[in-house]
mmCIF file of N, CA and C in Angstrom:
data_model
loop_
_atom_site.group_PDB
_atom_site.id
_atom_site.type_symbol
_atom_site.label_atom_id
_atom_site.label_comp_id
_atom_site.label_asym_id
_atom_site.label_seq_id
_atom_site.Cartn_x
_atom_site.Cartn_y
_atom_site.Cartn_z
ATOM 1 N N MET N 1 0.815 -1.177 0.000
ATOM 2 C CA MET N 1 0.000 0.000 0.000
ATOM 3 C C MET N 1 0.864 1.248 0.000
ATOM 4 N N ALA N 2 1.956 1.232 0.742
ATOM 5 C CA ALA N 2 2.844 2.369 0.814
ATOM 6 C C ALA N 2 3.544 2.596 -0.526
ATOM 7 N N THR N 3 3.768 1.520 -1.266
ATOM 8 C CA THR N 3 4.412 1.656 -2.565
ATOM 9 C C THR N 3 3.498 2.354 -3.569
ATOM 10 N N ASN N 4 2.169 2.194 -3.396
ATOM 11 C CA ASN N 4 1.235 2.886 -4.288
ATOM 12 C C ASN N 4 1.345 4.402 -4.111
ATOM 13 N N TYR N 5 1.508 4.853 -2.855
ATOM 14 C CA TYR N 5 1.663 6.290 -2.606
ATOM 15 C C TYR N 5 2.984 6.806 -3.152
ATOM 16 N N VAL N 6 4.024 6.008 -3.068
ATOM 17 C CA VAL N 6 5.337 6.400 -3.549
ATOM 18 C C VAL N 6 5.289 6.637 -5.063
ATOM 19 N N VAL N 7 4.524 5.856 -5.765
ATOM 20 C CA VAL N 7 4.400 5.999 -7.214
ATOM 21 C C VAL N 7 3.368 7.082 -7.552
ATOM 22 N N ALA N 8 2.285 7.164 -6.816
ATOM 23 C CA ALA N 8 1.197 8.080 -7.132
ATOM 24 C C ALA N 8 1.581 9.544 -6.891
ATOM 25 N N ILE N 9 2.352 9.804 -5.865
ATOM 26 C CA ILE N 9 2.698 11.198 -5.546
ATOM 27 C C ILE N 9 3.551 11.826 -6.660
ATOM 28 N N PRO N 10 4.612 11.185 -7.148
ATOM 29 C CA PRO N 10 5.374 11.791 -8.250
ATOM 30 C C PRO N 10 4.534 11.943 -9.528
ATOM 31 N N VAL N 11 3.665 10.998 -9.808
ATOM 32 C CA VAL N 11 2.820 11.099 -10.992
ATOM 33 C C VAL N 11 1.861 12.277 -10.840
ATOM 34 N N LEU N 12 1.285 12.437 -9.667
ATOM 35 C CA LEU N 12 0.392 13.556 -9.401
ATOM 36 C C LEU N 12 1.138 14.888 -9.511
ATOM 37 N N LEU N 13 2.338 14.972 -8.963
ATOM 38 C CA LEU N 13 3.138 16.193 -9.053
ATOM 39 C C LEU N 13 3.509 16.508 -10.518
ATOM 40 N N LEU N 14 3.813 15.480 -11.286
ATOM 41 C CA LEU N 14 4.131 15.675 -12.693
ATOM 42 C C LEU N 14 2.911 16.187 -13.454
ATOM 43 N N ALA N 15 1.730 15.635 -13.164
ATOM 44 C CA ALA N 15 0.507 16.082 -13.817
ATOM 45 C C ALA N 15 0.207 17.537 -13.459
ATOM 46 N N LEU N 16 0.370 17.910 -12.203
ATOM 47 C CA LEU N 16 0.158 19.302 -11.784
ATOM 48 C C LEU N 16 1.151 20.236 -12.457
ATOM 49 N N ALA N 17 2.406 19.812 -12.563
ATOM 50 C CA ALA N 17 3.416 20.633 -13.209
ATOM 51 C C ALA N 17 3.081 20.840 -14.687
ATOM 52 N N LEU N 18 2.608 19.798 -15.364
ATOM 53 C CA LEU N 18 2.230 19.927 -16.768
ATOM 54 C C LEU N 18 1.033 20.865 -16.937
ATOM 55 N N TRP N 19 0.062 20.776 -16.049
ATOM 56 C CA TRP N 19 -1.084 21.693 -16.113
ATOM 57 C C TRP N 19 -0.644 23.131 -15.867
ATOM 58 N N ALA N 20 0.232 23.326 -14.909
ATOM 59 C CA ALA N 20 0.731 24.672 -14.625
ATOM 60 C C ALA N 20 1.493 25.222 -15.830
ATOM 61 N N LEU N 21 2.293 24.396 -16.462
ATOM 62 C CA LEU N 21 3.023 24.808 -17.653
ATOM 63 C C LEU N 21 2.056 25.163 -18.784
ATOM 64 N N PHE N 22 1.029 24.368 -18.971
ATOM 65 C CA PHE N 22 0.025 24.630 -20.008
ATOM 66 C C PHE N 22 -0.677 25.970 -19.754
ATOM 67 N N ILE N 23 -1.078 26.211 -18.523
ATOM 68 C CA ILE N 23 -1.759 27.464 -18.179
ATOM 69 C C ILE N 23 -0.817 28.649 -18.386
ATOM 70 N N TYR N 24 0.449 28.494 -18.022
ATOM 71 C CA TYR N 24 1.435 29.554 -18.195
ATOM 72 C C TYR N 24 1.610 29.904 -19.677
ATOM 73 N N VAL N 25 1.689 28.897 -20.524
ATOM 74 C CA VAL N 25 1.838 29.129 -21.961
ATOM 75 C C VAL N 25 0.595 29.821 -22.521
ATOM 76 N N VAL N 26 -0.582 29.423 -22.090
ATOM 77 C CA VAL N 26 -1.812 30.062 -22.556
ATOM 78 C C VAL N 26 -1.838 31.536 -22.134
ATOM 79 N N VAL N 27 -1.446 31.823 -20.903
ATOM 80 C CA VAL N 27 -1.413 33.207 -20.428
ATOM 81 C C VAL N 27 -0.419 34.027 -21.256
ATOM 82 N N LEU N 28 0.743 33.485 -21.565
ATOM 83 C CA LEU N 28 1.725 34.188 -22.385
ATOM 84 C C LEU N 28 1.184 34.473 -23.790
ATOM 85 N N ILE N 29 0.498 33.515 -24.371
ATOM 86 C CA ILE N 29 -0.075 33.707 -25.707
ATOM 87 C C ILE N 29 -1.141 34.793 -25.684
ATOM 88 N N VAL N 30 -1.998 34.776 -24.664
ATOM 89 C CA VAL N 30 -3.048 35.796 -24.560
ATOM 90 C C VAL N 30 -2.425 37.172 -24.394
ATOM 91 N N ARG N 31 -1.417 37.301 -23.555
ATOM 92 C CA ARG N 31 -0.751 38.594 -23.370
ATOM 93 C C ARG N 31 -0.118 39.089 -24.670
ATOM 94 N N ALA N 32 0.536 38.183 -25.392
ATOM 95 C CA ALA N 32 1.169 38.568 -26.655
ATOM 96 C C ALA N 32 0.125 39.022 -27.668
ATOM 97 N N LEU N 33 -0.987 38.325 -27.743
ATOM 98 C CA LEU N 33 -2.048 38.718 -28.672
ATOM 99 C C LEU N 33 -2.638 40.071 -28.310
ATOM 100 N N ARG N 34 -2.869 40.300 -27.031
ATOM 101 C CA ARG N 34 -3.416 41.597 -26.602
ATOM 102 C C ARG N 34 -2.446 42.727 -26.927
ATOM 103 N N LYS N 35 -1.160 42.506 -26.696
ATOM 104 C CA LYS N 35 -0.156 43.524 -27.001
ATOM 105 C C LYS N 35 -0.111 43.788 -28.499
ATOM 106 N N TYR N 36 -0.185 42.744 -29.303
ATOM 107 C CA TYR N 36 -0.183 42.896 -30.748
ATOM 108 C C TYR N 36 -1.403 43.678 -31.227
ATOM 109 N N LEU N 37 -2.557 43.359 -30.696
ATOM 110 C CA LEU N 37 -3.777 44.053 -31.111
ATOM 111 C C LEU N 37 -3.750 45.515 -30.687
ATOM 112 N N ARG N 38 -3.245 45.808 -29.498
ATOM 113 C CA ARG N 38 -3.149 47.196 -29.045
ATOM 114 C C ARG N 38 -2.161 47.987 -29.887
ATOM 115 N N SER N 39 -1.056 47.380 -30.270
ATOM 116 C CA SER N 39 -0.053 48.094 -31.064
ATOM 117 C C SER N 39 -0.609 48.443 -32.443
ATOM 118 N N ASN N 40 -1.442 47.596 -33.011
ATOM 119 C CA ASN N 40 -2.047 47.903 -34.312
ATOM 120 C C ASN N 40 -3.034 49.048 -34.201
ATOM 121 N N GLN N 41 -3.782 49.118 -33.113
ATOM 122 C CA GLN N 41 -4.759 50.187 -32.939
ATOM 123 C C GLN N 41 -4.069 51.514 -32.679
ATOM 124 N N GLU N 42 -2.995 51.521 -31.902
ATOM 125 C CA GLU N 42 -2.295 52.755 -31.569
ATOM 126 C C GLU N 42 -1.482 53.255 -32.748
ATOM 127 N N GLY N 43 -0.979 52.364 -33.567
ATOM 128 C CA GLY N 43 -0.147 52.750 -34.686
ATOM 129 C C GLY N 43 -0.912 53.397 -35.818
ATOM 130 N N LYS N 44 -2.203 53.173 -35.888
ATOM 131 C CA LYS N 44 -2.986 53.741 -36.971
ATOM 132 C C LYS N 44 -3.419 55.145 -36.613
ATOM 133 N N SER N 45 -3.121 56.062 -37.503
ATOM 134 C CA SER N 45 -3.596 57.422 -37.337
ATOM 135 C C SER N 45 -4.234 57.832 -38.649
ATOM 136 N N PRO N 46 -5.252 58.625 -38.571
ATOM 137 C CA PRO N 46 -5.878 59.035 -39.814
ATOM 138 C C PRO N 46 -4.896 59.783 -40.695
ATOM 139 N N PRO N 47 -4.952 59.572 -41.996
ATOM 140 C CA PRO N 47 -3.973 60.204 -42.861
ATOM 141 C C PRO N 47 -4.029 61.724 -42.829
ATOM 142 N N GLU N 48 -5.194 62.297 -42.487
ATOM 143 C CA GLU N 48 -5.296 63.743 -42.458
ATOM 144 C C GLU N 48 -4.850 64.354 -41.131
ATOM 145 N N GLN N 49 -4.408 63.522 -40.193
ATOM 146 C CA GLN N 49 -3.951 64.055 -38.919
ATOM 147 C C GLN N 49 -2.602 64.736 -39.127
ATOM 148 N N ILE N 50 -2.522 65.989 -38.737
ATOM 149 C CA ILE N 50 -1.328 66.796 -38.951
ATOM 150 C C ILE N 50 -0.700 67.071 -37.592
ATOM 151 N N LYS N 51 0.612 66.974 -37.525
ATOM 152 C CA LYS N 51 1.274 67.093 -36.237
ATOM 153 C C LYS N 51 1.979 68.427 -36.036
ATOM 154 N N SER N 52 2.369 69.120 -37.092
ATOM 155 C CA SER N 52 3.111 70.365 -36.909
ATOM 156 C C SER N 52 2.477 71.483 -37.723
ATOM 157 N N LEU N 53 2.840 72.702 -37.383
ATOM 158 C CA LEU N 53 2.333 73.855 -38.107
ATOM 159 C C LEU N 53 2.792 73.815 -39.561
ATOM 160 N N GLY N 54 4.044 73.423 -39.785
ATOM 161 C CA GLY N 54 4.553 73.328 -41.147
ATOM 162 C C GLY N 54 3.754 72.365 -42.002
ATOM 163 N N GLU N 55 3.422 71.202 -41.427
ATOM 164 C CA GLU N 55 2.616 70.229 -42.162
ATOM 165 C C GLU N 55 1.231 70.780 -42.446
ATOM 166 N N ALA N 56 0.667 71.525 -41.503
ATOM 167 C CA ALA N 56 -0.653 72.122 -41.698
ATOM 168 C C ALA N 56 -0.611 73.162 -42.808
ATOM 169 N N LEU N 57 0.432 73.985 -42.815
ATOM 170 C CA LEU N 57 0.557 75.002 -43.851
ATOM 171 C C LEU N 57 0.698 74.369 -45.231
ATOM 172 N N LYS N 58 1.514 73.332 -45.313
ATOM 173 C CA LYS N 58 1.707 72.663 -46.605
ATOM 174 C C LYS N 58 0.421 71.983 -47.057
ATOM 175 N N ALA N 59 -0.269 71.326 -46.138
ATOM 176 C CA ALA N 59 -1.513 70.650 -46.496
ATOM 177 C C ALA N 59 -2.554 71.643 -46.988
ATOM 178 N N ARG N 60 -2.681 72.768 -46.313
ATOM 179 C CA ARG N 60 -3.657 73.788 -46.736
ATOM 180 C C ARG N 60 -3.280 74.381 -48.089
ATOM 181 N N ARG N 61 -1.985 74.610 -48.297
ATOM 182 C CA ARG N 61 -1.547 75.175 -49.575
ATOM 183 C C ARG N 61 -1.839 74.224 -50.726
ATOM 184 N N THR N 62 -1.528 72.938 -50.524
ATOM 185 C CA THR N 62 -1.766 71.972 -51.600
ATOM 186 C C THR N 62 -3.252 71.717 -51.821
ATOM 187 N N GLN N 63 -4.051 71.785 -50.746
ATOM 188 C CA GLN N 63 -5.503 71.634 -50.908
ATOM 189 C C GLN N 63 -6.065 72.728 -51.799
ATOM 190 N N ARG N 64 -5.535 73.912 -51.659
ATOM 191 C CA ARG N 64 -6.016 75.047 -52.457
ATOM 192 C C ARG N 64 -5.390 75.072 -53.852
ATOM 193 N N GLY N 65 -4.385 74.241 -54.089
ATOM 194 C CA GLY N 65 -3.728 74.198 -55.393
ATOM 195 C C GLY N 65 -2.739 75.332 -55.615
ATOM 196 N N PHE N 66 -2.245 75.917 -54.534
ATOM 197 C CA PHE N 66 -1.301 77.027 -54.639
ATOM 198 C C PHE N 66 0.128 76.490 -54.673
ATOM 199 N N THR N 67 1.000 77.212 -55.339
ATOM 200 C CA THR N 67 2.432 76.911 -55.297
ATOM 201 C C THR N 67 3.066 77.755 -54.193
ATOM 202 N N GLN N 68 4.271 77.382 -53.812
ATOM 203 C CA GLN N 68 4.991 78.183 -52.826
ATOM 204 C C GLN N 68 5.262 79.578 -53.374
ATOM 205 N N GLU N 69 5.529 79.659 -54.665
ATOM 206 C CA GLU N 69 5.779 80.959 -55.284
ATOM 207 C C GLU N 69 4.548 81.862 -55.174
ATOM 208 N N TYR N 70 3.365 81.290 -55.438
ATOM 209 C CA TYR N 70 2.136 82.079 -55.371
ATOM 210 C C TYR N 70 1.898 82.601 -53.953
ATOM 211 N N VAL N 71 2.065 81.714 -52.969
ATOM 212 C CA VAL N 71 1.867 82.114 -51.575
ATOM 213 C C VAL N 71 2.871 83.199 -51.204
ATOM 214 N N ALA N 72 4.106 83.028 -51.627
ATOM 215 C CA ALA N 72 5.150 84.017 -51.307
ATOM 216 C C ALA N 72 4.810 85.381 -51.902
ATOM 217 N N GLU N 73 4.360 85.390 -53.157
ATOM 218 C CA GLU N 73 4.000 86.661 -53.795
ATOM 219 C C GLU N 73 2.792 87.298 -53.102
ATOM 220 N N ALA N 74 1.815 86.491 -52.752
ATOM 221 C CA ALA N 74 0.611 87.019 -52.110
ATOM 222 C C ALA N 74 0.923 87.636 -50.747
ATOM 223 N N LEU N 75 1.911 87.095 -50.038
ATOM 224 C CA LEU N 75 2.255 87.604 -48.712
ATOM 225 C C LEU N 75 3.399 88.609 -48.740
ATOM 226 N N GLY N 76 4.091 88.709 -49.873
ATOM 227 C CA GLY N 76 5.223 89.628 -49.955
ATOM 228 C C GLY N 76 6.460 89.113 -49.256
ATOM 229 N N VAL N 77 6.651 87.797 -49.300
ATOM 230 C CA VAL N 77 7.847 87.181 -48.710
ATOM 231 C C VAL N 77 8.529 86.355 -49.794
ATOM 232 N N SER N 78 9.674 85.777 -49.483
ATOM 233 C CA SER N 78 10.371 84.935 -50.457
ATOM 234 C C SER N 78 9.794 83.519 -50.459
ATOM 235 N N ARG N 79 10.030 82.826 -51.557
ATOM 236 C CA ARG N 79 9.581 81.438 -51.638
ATOM 237 C C ARG N 79 10.331 80.597 -50.611
ATOM 238 N N GLN N 80 11.586 80.948 -50.347
ATOM 239 C CA GLN N 80 12.383 80.220 -49.351
ATOM 240 C C GLN N 80 11.768 80.355 -47.962
ATOM 241 N N ALA N 81 11.170 81.513 -47.666
ATOM 242 C CA ALA N 81 10.517 81.699 -46.362
ATOM 243 C C ALA N 81 9.336 80.749 -46.239
ATOM 244 N N VAL N 82 8.546 80.638 -47.305
ATOM 245 C CA VAL N 82 7.396 79.718 -47.278
ATOM 246 C C VAL N 82 7.896 78.287 -47.119
ATOM 247 N N SER N 83 8.959 77.941 -47.824
ATOM 248 C CA SER N 83 9.535 76.595 -47.714
ATOM 249 C C SER N 83 10.001 76.311 -46.285
ATOM 250 N N LYS N 84 10.650 77.289 -45.653
ATOM 251 C CA LYS N 84 11.123 77.113 -44.275
ATOM 252 C C LYS N 84 9.959 76.940 -43.310
ATOM 253 N N TRP N 85 8.858 77.663 -43.536
ATOM 254 C CA TRP N 85 7.678 77.505 -42.685
ATOM 255 C C TRP N 85 7.135 76.087 -42.809
ATOM 256 N N GLU N 86 7.091 75.585 -44.040
ATOM 257 C CA GLU N 86 6.498 74.271 -44.280
ATOM 258 C C GLU N 86 7.374 73.123 -43.816
ATOM 259 N N ASN N 87 8.699 73.291 -43.860
ATOM 260 C CA ASN N 87 9.547 72.182 -43.395
ATOM 261 C C ASN N 87 9.912 72.308 -41.922
ATOM 262 N N GLY N 88 9.436 73.364 -41.255
ATOM 263 C CA GLY N 88 9.638 73.503 -39.820
ATOM 264 C C GLY N 88 10.928 74.180 -39.421
ATOM 265 N N SER N 89 11.692 74.698 -40.381
ATOM 266 C CA SER N 89 12.934 75.396 -40.037
ATOM 267 C C SER N 89 12.667 76.708 -39.322
ATOM 268 N N SER N 90 11.559 77.360 -39.678
ATOM 269 C CA SER N 90 11.170 78.587 -39.000
ATOM 270 C C SER N 90 9.645 78.663 -38.989
ATOM 271 N N GLU N 91 9.134 79.626 -38.266
ATOM 272 C CA GLU N 91 7.684 79.799 -38.187
ATOM 273 C C GLU N 91 7.317 81.196 -38.663
ATOM 274 N N PRO N 92 6.132 81.326 -39.260
ATOM 275 C CA PRO N 92 5.727 82.650 -39.741
ATOM 276 C C PRO N 92 5.431 83.591 -38.582
ATOM 277 N N SER N 93 5.626 84.882 -38.849
ATOM 278 C CA SER N 93 5.270 85.882 -37.843
ATOM 279 C C SER N 93 3.759 85.899 -37.679
ATOM 280 N N THR N 94 3.299 86.587 -36.667
ATOM 281 C CA THR N 94 1.857 86.675 -36.424
ATOM 282 C C THR N 94 1.144 87.310 -37.609
ATOM 283 N N ALA N 95 1.739 88.356 -38.164
ATOM 284 C CA ALA N 95 1.125 89.020 -39.323
ATOM 285 C C ALA N 95 1.062 88.076 -40.521
ATOM 286 N N ASN N 96 2.140 87.326 -40.756
ATOM 287 C CA ASN N 96 2.148 86.377 -41.868
ATOM 288 C C ASN N 96 1.179 85.225 -41.617
ATOM 289 N N LEU N 97 1.061 84.803 -40.378
ATOM 290 C CA LEU N 97 0.114 83.737 -40.041
ATOM 291 C C LEU N 97 -1.318 84.190 -40.308
ATOM 292 N N MET N 98 -1.614 85.427 -39.968
ATOM 293 C CA MET N 98 -2.950 85.966 -40.234
ATOM 294 C C MET N 98 -3.186 86.072 -41.746
ATOM 295 N N ALA N 99 -2.168 86.486 -42.495
ATOM 296 C CA ALA N 99 -2.299 86.589 -43.950
ATOM 297 C C ALA N 99 -2.457 85.210 -44.581
ATOM 298 N N LEU N 100 -1.750 84.216 -44.056
ATOM 299 C CA LEU N 100 -1.890 82.845 -44.568
ATOM 300 C C LEU N 100 -3.304 82.318 -44.337
ATOM 301 N N ALA N 101 -3.819 82.543 -43.138
ATOM 302 C CA ALA N 101 -5.171 82.082 -42.828
ATOM 303 C C ALA N 101 -6.183 82.734 -43.772
ATOM 304 N N LYS N 102 -6.022 84.020 -44.020
ATOM 305 C CA LYS N 102 -6.930 84.729 -44.927
ATOM 306 C C LYS N 102 -6.809 84.185 -46.346
ATOM 307 N N LEU N 103 -5.576 83.939 -46.792
ATOM 308 C CA LEU N 103 -5.331 83.414 -48.126
ATOM 309 C C LEU N 103 -5.961 82.028 -48.301
ATOM 310 N N TYR N 104 -5.901 81.209 -47.256
ATOM 311 C CA TYR N 104 -6.445 79.854 -47.319
ATOM 312 C C TYR N 104 -7.933 79.798 -46.979
ATOM 313 N N GLY N 105 -8.517 80.952 -46.666
ATOM 314 C CA GLY N 105 -9.946 80.998 -46.369
ATOM 315 C C GLY N 105 -10.310 80.405 -45.026
ATOM 316 N N LEU N 106 -9.430 80.580 -44.050
ATOM 317 C CA LEU N 106 -9.636 80.037 -42.710
ATOM 318 C C LEU N 106 -9.451 81.136 -41.679
ATOM 319 N N SER N 107 -9.876 80.838 -40.466
ATOM 320 C CA SER N 107 -9.503 81.716 -39.362
ATOM 321 C C SER N 107 -8.142 81.242 -38.851
ATOM 322 N N VAL N 108 -7.446 82.109 -38.140
ATOM 323 C CA VAL N 108 -6.147 81.729 -37.572
ATOM 324 C C VAL N 108 -6.326 80.548 -36.622
ATOM 325 N N ASP N 109 -7.422 80.568 -35.890
ATOM 326 C CA ASP N 109 -7.711 79.482 -34.954
ATOM 327 C C ASP N 109 -7.844 78.155 -35.681
ATOM 328 N N GLU N 110 -8.563 78.143 -36.792
ATOM 329 C CA GLU N 110 -8.715 76.902 -37.566
ATOM 330 C C GLU N 110 -7.378 76.422 -38.098
ATOM 331 N N LEU N 111 -6.558 77.339 -38.577
ATOM 332 C CA LEU N 111 -5.257 76.968 -39.100
ATOM 333 C C LEU N 111 -4.361 76.380 -38.006
ATOM 334 N N LEU N 112 -4.383 77.001 -36.834
ATOM 335 C CA LEU N 112 -3.549 76.499 -35.734
ATOM 336 C C LEU N 112 -4.080 75.189 -35.170
ATOM 337 N N HIS N 113 -5.390 75.009 -35.122
ATOM 338 C CA HIS N 113 -5.937 73.770 -34.580
ATOM 339 C C HIS N 113 -5.760 72.597 -35.534
ATOM 340 N N SER N 114 -5.544 72.870 -36.813
ATOM 341 C CA SER N 114 -5.279 71.773 -37.732
ATOM 342 C C SER N 114 -3.863 71.231 -37.523
ATOM 343 N N ALA N 115 -3.061 71.949 -36.747
ATOM 344 C CA ALA N 115 -1.682 71.532 -36.478
ATOM 345 C C ALA N 115 -1.562 70.942 -35.084
ATOM 346 N N GLU N 116 -2.328 69.923 -34.782
ATOM 347 C CA GLU N 116 -2.260 69.288 -33.455
ATOM 348 C C GLU N 116 -1.845 67.850 -33.577
#
């Protein structure tokens, strides 16, 4: 009778260890899947989402079909200044920002909020 316990206890411990290992692997798989699904949702941003003022200025200019030269002439600045505003090297003055908003048919607030 004692020999039955000697054999049964290691078999029972082995079965418990295998179940614990199985549960651990399932938990790891579920965590990996959840992380993968969250990363796909966070990585997607709408294509029209603009992050900087320069990107907003360029998007508005291209939506209206204007060239950098046209915008520069309309505001009385150089084309290089418009290029610098759009690539983020510099920012337009308040007066130029107001003129840009007027040229694009927006309020300054709308132009700035599109750059978030």
